[in-house]
CSV table of C-alpha atoms and ligand atoms in Angstrom, one decimal:
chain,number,residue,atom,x,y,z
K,175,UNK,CA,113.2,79.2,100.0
K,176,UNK,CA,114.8,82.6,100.4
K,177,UNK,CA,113.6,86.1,101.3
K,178,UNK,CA,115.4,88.5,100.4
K,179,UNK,CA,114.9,92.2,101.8
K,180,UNK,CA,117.4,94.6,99.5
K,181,UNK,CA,115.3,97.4,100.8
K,182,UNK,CA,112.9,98.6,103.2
K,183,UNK,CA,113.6,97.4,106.4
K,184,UNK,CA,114.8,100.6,107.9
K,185,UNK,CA,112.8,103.4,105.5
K,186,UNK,CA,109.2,104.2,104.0
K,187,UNK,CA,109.3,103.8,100.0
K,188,UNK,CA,111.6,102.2,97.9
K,189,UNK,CA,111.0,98.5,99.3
K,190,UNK,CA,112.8,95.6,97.4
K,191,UNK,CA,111.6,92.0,98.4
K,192,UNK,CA,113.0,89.0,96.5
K,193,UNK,CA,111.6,85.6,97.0
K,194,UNK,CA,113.5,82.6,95.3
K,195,UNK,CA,112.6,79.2,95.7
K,196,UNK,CA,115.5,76.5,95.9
K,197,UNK,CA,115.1,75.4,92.2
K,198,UNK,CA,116.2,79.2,91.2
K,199,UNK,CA,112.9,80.5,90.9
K,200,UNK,CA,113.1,83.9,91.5
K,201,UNK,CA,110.5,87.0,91.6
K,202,UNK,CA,110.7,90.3,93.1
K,203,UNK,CA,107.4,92.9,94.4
K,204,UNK,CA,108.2,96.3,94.1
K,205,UNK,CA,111.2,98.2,92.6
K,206,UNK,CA,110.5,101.8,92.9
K,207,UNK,CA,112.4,105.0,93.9
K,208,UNK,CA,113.3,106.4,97.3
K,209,UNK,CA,111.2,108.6,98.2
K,210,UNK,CA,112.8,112.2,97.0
K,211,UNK,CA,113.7,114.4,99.9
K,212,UNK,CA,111.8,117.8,99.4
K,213,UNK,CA,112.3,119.0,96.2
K,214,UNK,CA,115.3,117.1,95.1
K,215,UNK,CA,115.5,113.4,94.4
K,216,UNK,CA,116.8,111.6,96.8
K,217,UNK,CA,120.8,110.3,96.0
K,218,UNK,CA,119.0,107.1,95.4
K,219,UNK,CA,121.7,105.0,94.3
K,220,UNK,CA,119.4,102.2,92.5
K,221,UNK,CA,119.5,104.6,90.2
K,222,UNK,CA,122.6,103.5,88.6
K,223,UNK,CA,122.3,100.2,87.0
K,224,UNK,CA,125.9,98.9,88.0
K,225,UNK,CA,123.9,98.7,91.6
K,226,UNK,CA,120.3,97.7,90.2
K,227,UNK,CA,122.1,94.6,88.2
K,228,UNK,CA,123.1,92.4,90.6
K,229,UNK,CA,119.2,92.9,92.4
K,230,UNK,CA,117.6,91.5,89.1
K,231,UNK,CA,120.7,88.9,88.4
K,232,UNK,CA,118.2,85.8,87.9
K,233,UNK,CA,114.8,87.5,88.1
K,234,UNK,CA,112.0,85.7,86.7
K,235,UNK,CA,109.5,88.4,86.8
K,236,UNK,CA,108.8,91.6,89.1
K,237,UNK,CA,105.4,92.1,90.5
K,238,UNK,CA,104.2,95.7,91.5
K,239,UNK,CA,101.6,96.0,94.5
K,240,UNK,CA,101.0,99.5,92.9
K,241,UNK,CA,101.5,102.5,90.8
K,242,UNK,CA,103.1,105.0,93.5
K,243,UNK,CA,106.9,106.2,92.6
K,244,UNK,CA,108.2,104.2,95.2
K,245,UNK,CA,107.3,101.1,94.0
K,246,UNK,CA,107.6,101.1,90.5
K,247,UNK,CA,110.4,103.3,88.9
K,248,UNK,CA,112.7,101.1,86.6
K,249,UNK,CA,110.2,99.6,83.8
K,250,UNK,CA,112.6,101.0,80.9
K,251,UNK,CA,115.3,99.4,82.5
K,252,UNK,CA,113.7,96.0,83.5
K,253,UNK,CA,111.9,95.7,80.3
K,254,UNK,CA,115.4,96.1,78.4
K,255,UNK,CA,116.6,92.9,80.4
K,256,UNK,CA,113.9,91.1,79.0
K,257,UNK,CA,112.3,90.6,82.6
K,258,UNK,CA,108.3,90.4,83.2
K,259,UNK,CA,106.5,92.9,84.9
K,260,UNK,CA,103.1,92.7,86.8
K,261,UNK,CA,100.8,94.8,87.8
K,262,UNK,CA,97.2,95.5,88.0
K,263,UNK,CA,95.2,96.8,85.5
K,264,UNK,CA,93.9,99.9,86.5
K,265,UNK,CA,97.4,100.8,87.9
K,266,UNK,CA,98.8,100.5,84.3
K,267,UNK,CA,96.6,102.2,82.6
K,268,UNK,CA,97.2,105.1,85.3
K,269,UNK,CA,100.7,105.3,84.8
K,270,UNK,CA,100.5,105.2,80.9
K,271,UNK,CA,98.0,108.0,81.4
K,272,UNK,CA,101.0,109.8,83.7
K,273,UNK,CA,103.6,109.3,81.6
K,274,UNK,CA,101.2,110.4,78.5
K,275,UNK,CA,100.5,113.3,80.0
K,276,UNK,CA,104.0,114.8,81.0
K,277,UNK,CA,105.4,113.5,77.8
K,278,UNK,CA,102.4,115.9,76.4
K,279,UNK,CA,103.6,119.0,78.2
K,280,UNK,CA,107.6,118.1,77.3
K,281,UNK,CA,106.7,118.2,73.4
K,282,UNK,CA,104.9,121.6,74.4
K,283,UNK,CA,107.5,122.8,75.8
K,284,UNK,CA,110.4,121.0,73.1
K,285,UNK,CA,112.2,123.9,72.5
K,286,UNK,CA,113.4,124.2,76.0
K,287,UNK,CA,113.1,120.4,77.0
K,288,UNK,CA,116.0,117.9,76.0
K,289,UNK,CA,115.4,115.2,73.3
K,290,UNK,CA,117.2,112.7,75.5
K,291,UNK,CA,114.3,113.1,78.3
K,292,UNK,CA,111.6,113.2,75.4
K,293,UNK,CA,112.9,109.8,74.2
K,294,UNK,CA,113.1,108.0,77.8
K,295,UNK,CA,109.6,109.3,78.5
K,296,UNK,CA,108.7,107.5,75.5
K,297,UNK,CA,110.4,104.2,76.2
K,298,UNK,CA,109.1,104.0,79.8
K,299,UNK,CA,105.5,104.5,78.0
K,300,UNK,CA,106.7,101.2,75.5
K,301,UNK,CA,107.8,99.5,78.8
K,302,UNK,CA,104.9,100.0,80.6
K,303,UNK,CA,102.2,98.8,77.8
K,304,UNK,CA,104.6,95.9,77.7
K,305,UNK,CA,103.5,94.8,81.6
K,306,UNK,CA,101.9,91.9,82.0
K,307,UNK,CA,98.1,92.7,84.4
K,308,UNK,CA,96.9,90.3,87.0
K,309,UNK,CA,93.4,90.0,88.2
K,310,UNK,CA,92.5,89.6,92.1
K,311,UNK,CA,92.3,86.4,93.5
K,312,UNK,CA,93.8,84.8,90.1
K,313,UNK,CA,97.1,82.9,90.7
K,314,UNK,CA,99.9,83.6,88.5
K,315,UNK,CA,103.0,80.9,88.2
K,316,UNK,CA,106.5,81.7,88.0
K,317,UNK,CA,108.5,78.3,87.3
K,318,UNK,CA,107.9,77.2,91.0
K,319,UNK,CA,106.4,79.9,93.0
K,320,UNK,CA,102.7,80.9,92.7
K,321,UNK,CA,101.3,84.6,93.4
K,322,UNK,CA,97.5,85.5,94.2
K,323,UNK,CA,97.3,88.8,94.3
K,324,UNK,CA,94.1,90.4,97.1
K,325,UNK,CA,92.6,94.4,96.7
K,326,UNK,CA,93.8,96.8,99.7
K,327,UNK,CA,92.3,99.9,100.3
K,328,UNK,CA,95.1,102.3,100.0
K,329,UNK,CA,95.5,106.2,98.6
K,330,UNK,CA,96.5,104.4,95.3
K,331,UNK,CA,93.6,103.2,93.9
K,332,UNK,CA,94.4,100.0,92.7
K,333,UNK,CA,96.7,98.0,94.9
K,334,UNK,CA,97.1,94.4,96.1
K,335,UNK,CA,98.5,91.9,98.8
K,336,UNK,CA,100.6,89.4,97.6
K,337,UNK,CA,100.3,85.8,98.9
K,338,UNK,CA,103.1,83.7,97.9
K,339,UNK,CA,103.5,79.7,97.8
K,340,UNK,CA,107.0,78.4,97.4
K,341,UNK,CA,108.5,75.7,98.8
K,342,UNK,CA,105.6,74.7,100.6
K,343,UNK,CA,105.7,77.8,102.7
K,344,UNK,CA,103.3,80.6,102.3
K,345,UNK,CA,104.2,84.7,102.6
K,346,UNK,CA,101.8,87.4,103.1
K,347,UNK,CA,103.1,90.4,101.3
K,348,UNK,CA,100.8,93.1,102.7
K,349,UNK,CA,102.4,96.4,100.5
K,350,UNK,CA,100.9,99.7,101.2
K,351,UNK,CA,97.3,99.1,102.8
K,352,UNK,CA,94.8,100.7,105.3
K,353,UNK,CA,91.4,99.9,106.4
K,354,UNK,CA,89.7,103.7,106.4
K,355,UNK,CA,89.4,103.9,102.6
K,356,UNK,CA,86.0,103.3,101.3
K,357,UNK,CA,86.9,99.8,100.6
K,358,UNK,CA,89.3,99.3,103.4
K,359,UNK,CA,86.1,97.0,104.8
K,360,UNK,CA,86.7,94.2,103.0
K,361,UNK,CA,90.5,94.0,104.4
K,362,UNK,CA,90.0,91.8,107.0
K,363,UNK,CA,86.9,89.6,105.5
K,364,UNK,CA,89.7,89.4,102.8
K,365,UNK,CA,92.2,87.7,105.5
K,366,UNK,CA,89.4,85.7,107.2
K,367,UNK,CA,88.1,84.5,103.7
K,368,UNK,CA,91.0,83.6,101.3
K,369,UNK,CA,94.3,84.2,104.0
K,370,UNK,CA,94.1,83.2,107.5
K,371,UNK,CA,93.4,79.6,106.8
K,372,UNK,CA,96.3,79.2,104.8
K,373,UNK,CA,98.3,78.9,107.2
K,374,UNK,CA,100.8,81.9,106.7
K,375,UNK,CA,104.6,81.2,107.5
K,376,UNK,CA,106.2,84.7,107.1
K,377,UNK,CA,104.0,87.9,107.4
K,378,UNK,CA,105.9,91.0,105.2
K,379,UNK,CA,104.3,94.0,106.5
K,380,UNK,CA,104.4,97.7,105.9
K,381,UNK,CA,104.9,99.6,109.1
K,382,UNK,CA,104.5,102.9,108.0
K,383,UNK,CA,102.4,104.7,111.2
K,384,UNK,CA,104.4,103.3,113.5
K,385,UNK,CA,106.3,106.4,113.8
K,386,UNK,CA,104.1,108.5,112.8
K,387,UNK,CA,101.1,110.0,114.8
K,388,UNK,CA,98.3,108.2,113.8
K,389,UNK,CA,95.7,110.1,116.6
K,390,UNK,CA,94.2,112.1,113.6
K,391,UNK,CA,93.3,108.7,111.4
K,392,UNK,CA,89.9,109.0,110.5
K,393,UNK,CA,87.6,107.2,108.0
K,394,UNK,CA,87.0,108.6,104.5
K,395,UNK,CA,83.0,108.7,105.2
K,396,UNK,CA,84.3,111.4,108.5
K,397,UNK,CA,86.9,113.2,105.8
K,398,UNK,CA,83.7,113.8,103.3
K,399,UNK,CA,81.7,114.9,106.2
K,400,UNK,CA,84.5,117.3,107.3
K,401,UNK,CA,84.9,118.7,104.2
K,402,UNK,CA,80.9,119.5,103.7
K,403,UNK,CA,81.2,121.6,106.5
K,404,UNK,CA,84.1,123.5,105.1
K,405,UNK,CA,81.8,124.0,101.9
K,406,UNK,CA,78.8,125.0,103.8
K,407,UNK,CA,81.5,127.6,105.3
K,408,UNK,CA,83.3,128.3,101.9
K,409,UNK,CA,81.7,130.0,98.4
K,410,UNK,CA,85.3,128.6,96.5
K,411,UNK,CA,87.4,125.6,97.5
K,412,UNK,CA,90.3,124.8,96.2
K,413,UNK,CA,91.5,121.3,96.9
K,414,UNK,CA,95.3,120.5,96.5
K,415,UNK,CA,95.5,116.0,97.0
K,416,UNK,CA,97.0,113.5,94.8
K,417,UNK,CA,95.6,112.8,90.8
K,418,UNK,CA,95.4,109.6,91.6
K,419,UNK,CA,93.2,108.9,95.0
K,420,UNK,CA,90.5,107.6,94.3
K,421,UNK,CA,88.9,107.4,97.6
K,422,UNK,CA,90.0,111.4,98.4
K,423,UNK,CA,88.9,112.7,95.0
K,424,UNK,CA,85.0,111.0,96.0
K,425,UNK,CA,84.9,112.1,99.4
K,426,UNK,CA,85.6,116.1,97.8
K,427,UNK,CA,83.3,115.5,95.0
K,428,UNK,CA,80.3,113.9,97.0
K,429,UNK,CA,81.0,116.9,99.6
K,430,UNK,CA,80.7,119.5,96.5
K,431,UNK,CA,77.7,117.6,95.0
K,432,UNK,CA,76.0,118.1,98.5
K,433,UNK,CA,76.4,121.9,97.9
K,434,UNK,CA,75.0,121.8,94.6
K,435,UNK,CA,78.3,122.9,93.0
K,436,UNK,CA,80.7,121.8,90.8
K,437,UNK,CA,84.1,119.8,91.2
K,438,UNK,CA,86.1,121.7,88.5
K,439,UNK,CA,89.6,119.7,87.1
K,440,UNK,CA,91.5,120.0,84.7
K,441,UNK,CA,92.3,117.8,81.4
K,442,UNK,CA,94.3,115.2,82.9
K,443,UNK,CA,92.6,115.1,86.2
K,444,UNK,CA,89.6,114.3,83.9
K,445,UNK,CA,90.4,111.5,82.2
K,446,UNK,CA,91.8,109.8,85.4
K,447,UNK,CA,88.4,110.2,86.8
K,448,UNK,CA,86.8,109.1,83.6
K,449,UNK,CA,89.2,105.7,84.5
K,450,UNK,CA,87.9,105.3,87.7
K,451,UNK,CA,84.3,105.4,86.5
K,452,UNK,CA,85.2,103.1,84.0
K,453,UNK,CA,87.1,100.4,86.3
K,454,UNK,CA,85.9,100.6,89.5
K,455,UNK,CA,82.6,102.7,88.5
K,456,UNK,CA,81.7,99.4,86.8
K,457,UNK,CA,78.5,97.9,88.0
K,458,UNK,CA,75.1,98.9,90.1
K,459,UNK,CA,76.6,98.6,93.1
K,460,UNK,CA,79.5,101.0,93.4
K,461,UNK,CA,79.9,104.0,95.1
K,462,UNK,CA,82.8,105.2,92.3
K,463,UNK,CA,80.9,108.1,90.3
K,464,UNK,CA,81.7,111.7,89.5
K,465,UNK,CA,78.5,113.7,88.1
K,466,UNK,CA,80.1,116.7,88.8
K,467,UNK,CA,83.1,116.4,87.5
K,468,UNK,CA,83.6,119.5,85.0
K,469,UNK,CA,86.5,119.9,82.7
K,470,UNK,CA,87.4,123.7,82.7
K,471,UNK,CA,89.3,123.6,79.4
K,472,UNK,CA,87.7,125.5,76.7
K,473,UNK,CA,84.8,126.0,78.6
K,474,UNK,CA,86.3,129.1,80.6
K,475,UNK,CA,83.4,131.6,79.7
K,476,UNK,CA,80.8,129.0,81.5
K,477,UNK,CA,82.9,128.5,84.4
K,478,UNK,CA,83.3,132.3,85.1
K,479,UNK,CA,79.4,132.9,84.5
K,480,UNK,CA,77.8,129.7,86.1
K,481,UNK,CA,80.6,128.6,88.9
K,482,UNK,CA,81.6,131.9,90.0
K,483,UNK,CA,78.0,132.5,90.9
K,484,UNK,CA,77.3,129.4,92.0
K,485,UNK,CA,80.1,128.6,94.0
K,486,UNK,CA,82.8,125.6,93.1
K,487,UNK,CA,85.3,123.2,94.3
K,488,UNK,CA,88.3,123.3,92.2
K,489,UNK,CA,91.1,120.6,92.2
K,490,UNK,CA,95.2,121.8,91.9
K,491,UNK,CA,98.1,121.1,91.6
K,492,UNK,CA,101.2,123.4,92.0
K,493,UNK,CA,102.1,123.7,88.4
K,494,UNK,CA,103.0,126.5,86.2
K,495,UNK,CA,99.2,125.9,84.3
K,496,UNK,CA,97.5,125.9,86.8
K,497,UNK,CA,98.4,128.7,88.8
K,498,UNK,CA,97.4,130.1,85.5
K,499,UNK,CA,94.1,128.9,86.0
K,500,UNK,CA,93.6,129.7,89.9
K,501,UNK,CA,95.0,133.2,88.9
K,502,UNK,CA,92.2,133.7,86.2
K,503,UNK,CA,88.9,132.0,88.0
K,504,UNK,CA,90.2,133.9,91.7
K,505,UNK,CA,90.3,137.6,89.9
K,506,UNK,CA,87.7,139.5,92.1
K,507,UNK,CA,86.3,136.7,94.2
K,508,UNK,CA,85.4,137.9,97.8
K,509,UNK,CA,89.0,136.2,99.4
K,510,UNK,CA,86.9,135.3,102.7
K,511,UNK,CA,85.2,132.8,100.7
K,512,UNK,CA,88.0,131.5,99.0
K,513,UNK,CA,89.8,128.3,100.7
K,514,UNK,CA,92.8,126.0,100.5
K,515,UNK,CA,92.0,122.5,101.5
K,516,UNK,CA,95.2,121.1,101.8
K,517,UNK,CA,95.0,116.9,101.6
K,518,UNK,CA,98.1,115.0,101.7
K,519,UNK,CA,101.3,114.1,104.1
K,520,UNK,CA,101.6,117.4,106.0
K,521,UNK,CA,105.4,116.6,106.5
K,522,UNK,CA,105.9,118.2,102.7
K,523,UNK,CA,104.6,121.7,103.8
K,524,UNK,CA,106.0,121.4,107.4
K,525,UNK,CA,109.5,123.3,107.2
K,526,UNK,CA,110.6,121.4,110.1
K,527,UNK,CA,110.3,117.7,108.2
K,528,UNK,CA,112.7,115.8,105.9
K,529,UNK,CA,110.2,115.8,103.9
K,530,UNK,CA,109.7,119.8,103.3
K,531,UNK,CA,109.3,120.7,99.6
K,532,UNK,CA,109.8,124.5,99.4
K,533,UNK,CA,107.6,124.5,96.0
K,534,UNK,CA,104.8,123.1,98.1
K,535,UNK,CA,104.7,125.4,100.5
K,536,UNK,CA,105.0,128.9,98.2
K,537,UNK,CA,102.0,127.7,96.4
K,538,UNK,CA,100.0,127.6,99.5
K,539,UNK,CA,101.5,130.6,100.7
K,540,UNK,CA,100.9,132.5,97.3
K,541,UNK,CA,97.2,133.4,97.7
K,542,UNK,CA,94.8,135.4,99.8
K,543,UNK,CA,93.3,132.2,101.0
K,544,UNK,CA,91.8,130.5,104.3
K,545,UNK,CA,94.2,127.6,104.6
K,546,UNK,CA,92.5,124.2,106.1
K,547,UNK,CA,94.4,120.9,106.7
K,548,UNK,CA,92.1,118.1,105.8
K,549,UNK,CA,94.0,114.3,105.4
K,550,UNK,CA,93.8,110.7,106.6
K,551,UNK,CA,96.7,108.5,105.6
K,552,UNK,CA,96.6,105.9,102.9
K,553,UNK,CA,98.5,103.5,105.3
K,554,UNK,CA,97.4,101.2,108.3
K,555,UNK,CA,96.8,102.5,111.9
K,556,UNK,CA,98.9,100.9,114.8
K,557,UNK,CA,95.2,99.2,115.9
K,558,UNK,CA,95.1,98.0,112.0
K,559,UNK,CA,98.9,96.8,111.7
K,560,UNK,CA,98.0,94.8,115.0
K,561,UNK,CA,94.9,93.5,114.4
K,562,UNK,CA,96.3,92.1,111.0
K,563,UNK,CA,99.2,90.3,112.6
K,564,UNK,CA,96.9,88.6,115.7
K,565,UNK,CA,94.7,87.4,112.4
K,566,UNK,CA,97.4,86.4,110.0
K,567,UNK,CA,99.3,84.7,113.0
K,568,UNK,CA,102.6,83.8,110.9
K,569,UNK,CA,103.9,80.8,112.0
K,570,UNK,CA,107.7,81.7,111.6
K,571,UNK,CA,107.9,85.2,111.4
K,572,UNK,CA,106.9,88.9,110.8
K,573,UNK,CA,109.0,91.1,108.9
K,574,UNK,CA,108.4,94.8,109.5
K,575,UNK,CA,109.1,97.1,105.6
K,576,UNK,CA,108.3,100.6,104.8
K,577,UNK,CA,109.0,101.7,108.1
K,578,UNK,CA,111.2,104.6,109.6
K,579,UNK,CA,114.1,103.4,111.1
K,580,UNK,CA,114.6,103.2,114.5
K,581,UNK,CA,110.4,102.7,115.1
K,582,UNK,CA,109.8,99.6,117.2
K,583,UNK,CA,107.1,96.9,115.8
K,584,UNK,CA,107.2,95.5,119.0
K,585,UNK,CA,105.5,98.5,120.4
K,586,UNK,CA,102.4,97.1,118.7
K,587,UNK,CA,99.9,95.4,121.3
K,588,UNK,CA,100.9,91.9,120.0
K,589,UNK,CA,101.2,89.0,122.4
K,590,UNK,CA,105.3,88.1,123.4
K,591,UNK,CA,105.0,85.3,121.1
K,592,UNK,CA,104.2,87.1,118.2
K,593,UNK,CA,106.6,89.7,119.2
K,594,UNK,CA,109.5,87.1,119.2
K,595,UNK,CA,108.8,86.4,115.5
K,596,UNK,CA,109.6,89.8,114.8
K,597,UNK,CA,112.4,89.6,112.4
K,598,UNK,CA,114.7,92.6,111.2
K,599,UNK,CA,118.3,90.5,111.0
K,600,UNK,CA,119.2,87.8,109.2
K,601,UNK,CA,118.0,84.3,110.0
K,602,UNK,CA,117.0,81.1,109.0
K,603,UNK,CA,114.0,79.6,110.3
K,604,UNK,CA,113.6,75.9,109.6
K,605,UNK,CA,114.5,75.5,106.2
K,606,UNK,CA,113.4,79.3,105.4
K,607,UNK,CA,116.5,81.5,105.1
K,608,UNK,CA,115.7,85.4,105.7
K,609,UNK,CA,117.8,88.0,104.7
K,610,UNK,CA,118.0,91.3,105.5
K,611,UNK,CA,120.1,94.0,103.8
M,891,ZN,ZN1,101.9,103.8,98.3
């Protein structure tokens, strides 16, 4: 068996892992973009296919742990190669839902948008219904390698753990995971129930915190609690976080719905909810409900008689649109009331970071509002990353991905003979051959 890692080893997002087994069965999880460096796309050059081609020479199928950029980003492509693509089912229905939704406001906008990015936004909408879905804890074959995929709690809201037989070895692919999220409970019961015993030869493992400060980690449950107390302080809320967390978009809403108010969104941030009550809403037991969702659109009169009054907690984004809408629904309000909870990577607003995205930062500078930083990450804690490796225990070795260069697994509190598995070269370990690009 061979593992390949084209990318990763040194850098968060874009991770490429290739697994083949020695009668040429070959698979790959994740093929996304770099991450983009502030407002530009990064120079990614998987971008061009003379360099994606040789990466998918022999791939049986490609298997996403999730629906972030980073991860998946060349379904047009890969579906013209005639190569299978997996992914969970929730996830694809999200990213349909994306695509749907910006190929919506292109044909608004056709006059000024070219027909060449119309037509690709199309064709990655026909690649995408065209992926295969996997169920948890349900193996899938490919020729001589078998994948169960495991829910992780991560800011995406559906993503998996791979485990991978081939070979007669077994390979823990972790992708993006945490265990703060609302459901990051059942992480390690997960690894203790269907994992541990297994008998893992190679752990693959995210590493994102590692060089990041990971002091301010807190649980969801504190996050919601956190951001009651802003309500109880704030009339108007305005909350800028991802679309597509579900975990972040409850612990808002159930903080709004303790005020009495309502969470207002707009079209597209509605039906993504409506998804997550649909998929993970399913069933008496689940936490995954939105009662006060409320769909602004067409229904502006209401919103400036009953919310206004009332108080609200509004979701954005820094679009065109909605700037529209903040400038309408924000005429007149009493500013001391009005706050900004900002929710994601701070590193985007922060001019000092790679990361800085100028657009970011004039839309929170743009109004007369409080600003409040309010975020946990959607990856593992150093105490997480470690406590998942002394419970995995891989027998040949760990492979640190998603990490920034230069940051140092073994700084994690592992004992020296997990530490001497760590594995960022080139090896081969029995008859396992690792390589790293
Ligand atoms: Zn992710």
């Amino acid at each position: 068996m061979t593992i390949t890692i084209h990318r990763g080893i040194n850098q968060i997002g874009g991770c490429i892992t290739e697994i083949a087994s020695n009668n040429g069965s070959k698979i790959l999880i994740d093929l996304g973009h770099n991450l983009p460096e502030g407002d530009n796309r990064d120079n990614d050059p998987l971008d061009k296919a003379e360099n994606i081609d040789p990466i998918l020479e022999g791939v049986n199928a490609i298997f996403y742990t999730h629906s972030h950029g980073d991860h998946v980003g060349f379904e047009t492509y890969v579906a013209k190669k005639g190569i299978q693509q997996y992914i969970g089912t929730l996830s694809k229905a999200l990213l349909i839902q994306l695509r749907e939704n910006l190929l919506y406001n292109m044909e608004r906008r056709k006059k000024w948008v070219k027909q060449e990015k119309i037509n690709a936004m199309q064709a990655s909408i026909d690649a995408l219904n065209g992926f295969i879905t996997f169920e948890p804890n349900k193996q899938v074959k490919i020729g001589d390698i078998t994948i169960t995929p495991y829910y992780v709690s991560h800011s995406a809201a559906d993503s998996y753990m791979f485990l991978v037989e081939c070979d007669g070895h077994t390979i823990l692919h972790t992708g993006d995971f945490r265990d703060h999220g609302y459901r990051g409970k059942g992480l390690l019961p997960t690894i203790r129930t269907y994992i541990a015993h297994r008998k893992v030869d190679v752990l693959i493992t995210e590493g994102t915190m590692l060089g990041r400060d990971d002091s301010r980690m807190i649980s969801e449950e504190t996050l919601c609690q956190q951001a009651t107390e802003l309500m109880q302080k704030y009339k108007y809320v305005f909350v800028m976080c991802t679309t597509q967390d579900a975990d972040r978009i409850l612990s808002i809403h159930n903080a709004t719905k303790a005020q009495g108010r309502r969470m207002l969104v707009d079209g597209y941030q509605w039906t993504v909810l409506k998804k997550f009550e649909d998929t993970l809403g399913a069933g008496p037991m689940t936490r995954y409900r939105f009662p006060k969702k409320y769909c602004y659109h067409k229904h502006w009169d209401e919103v400036m008689n009953e919310d206004r009054n009332r108080g609200f907690t509004m979701l954005v984004r820094n679009n065109k649109r909605i700037r529209g809408h903040i400038d309408k629904i924000m005429e007149g309000l009493d500013k001391e009331q009005c706050c900004l909870v900002y929710s994601q990577f701070k590193g985007y607003i922060d001019p000092k970071h790679t990361a800085f995205m100028q657009s970011a930062y004039d839309f929170i500078n743009a109004y007369d509002w409080h600003f409040e930083y309010l975020h946990t990450s959607g990856h593992a804690s150093r105490e997480t990353l470690t406590t998942v490796c002394n419970l995995v225990n891989p027998r040949l070795a760990i492979i640190p991905i998603h990490r920034e260069a230069g940051s140092d697994f073994c700084s994690l509190n592992l004992s020296p003979e997990l530490k001497s598995k760590v594995c960022i070269e080139s090896a081969t370990l029995e008859d396992v051959k690792i390589i790293i690009k």
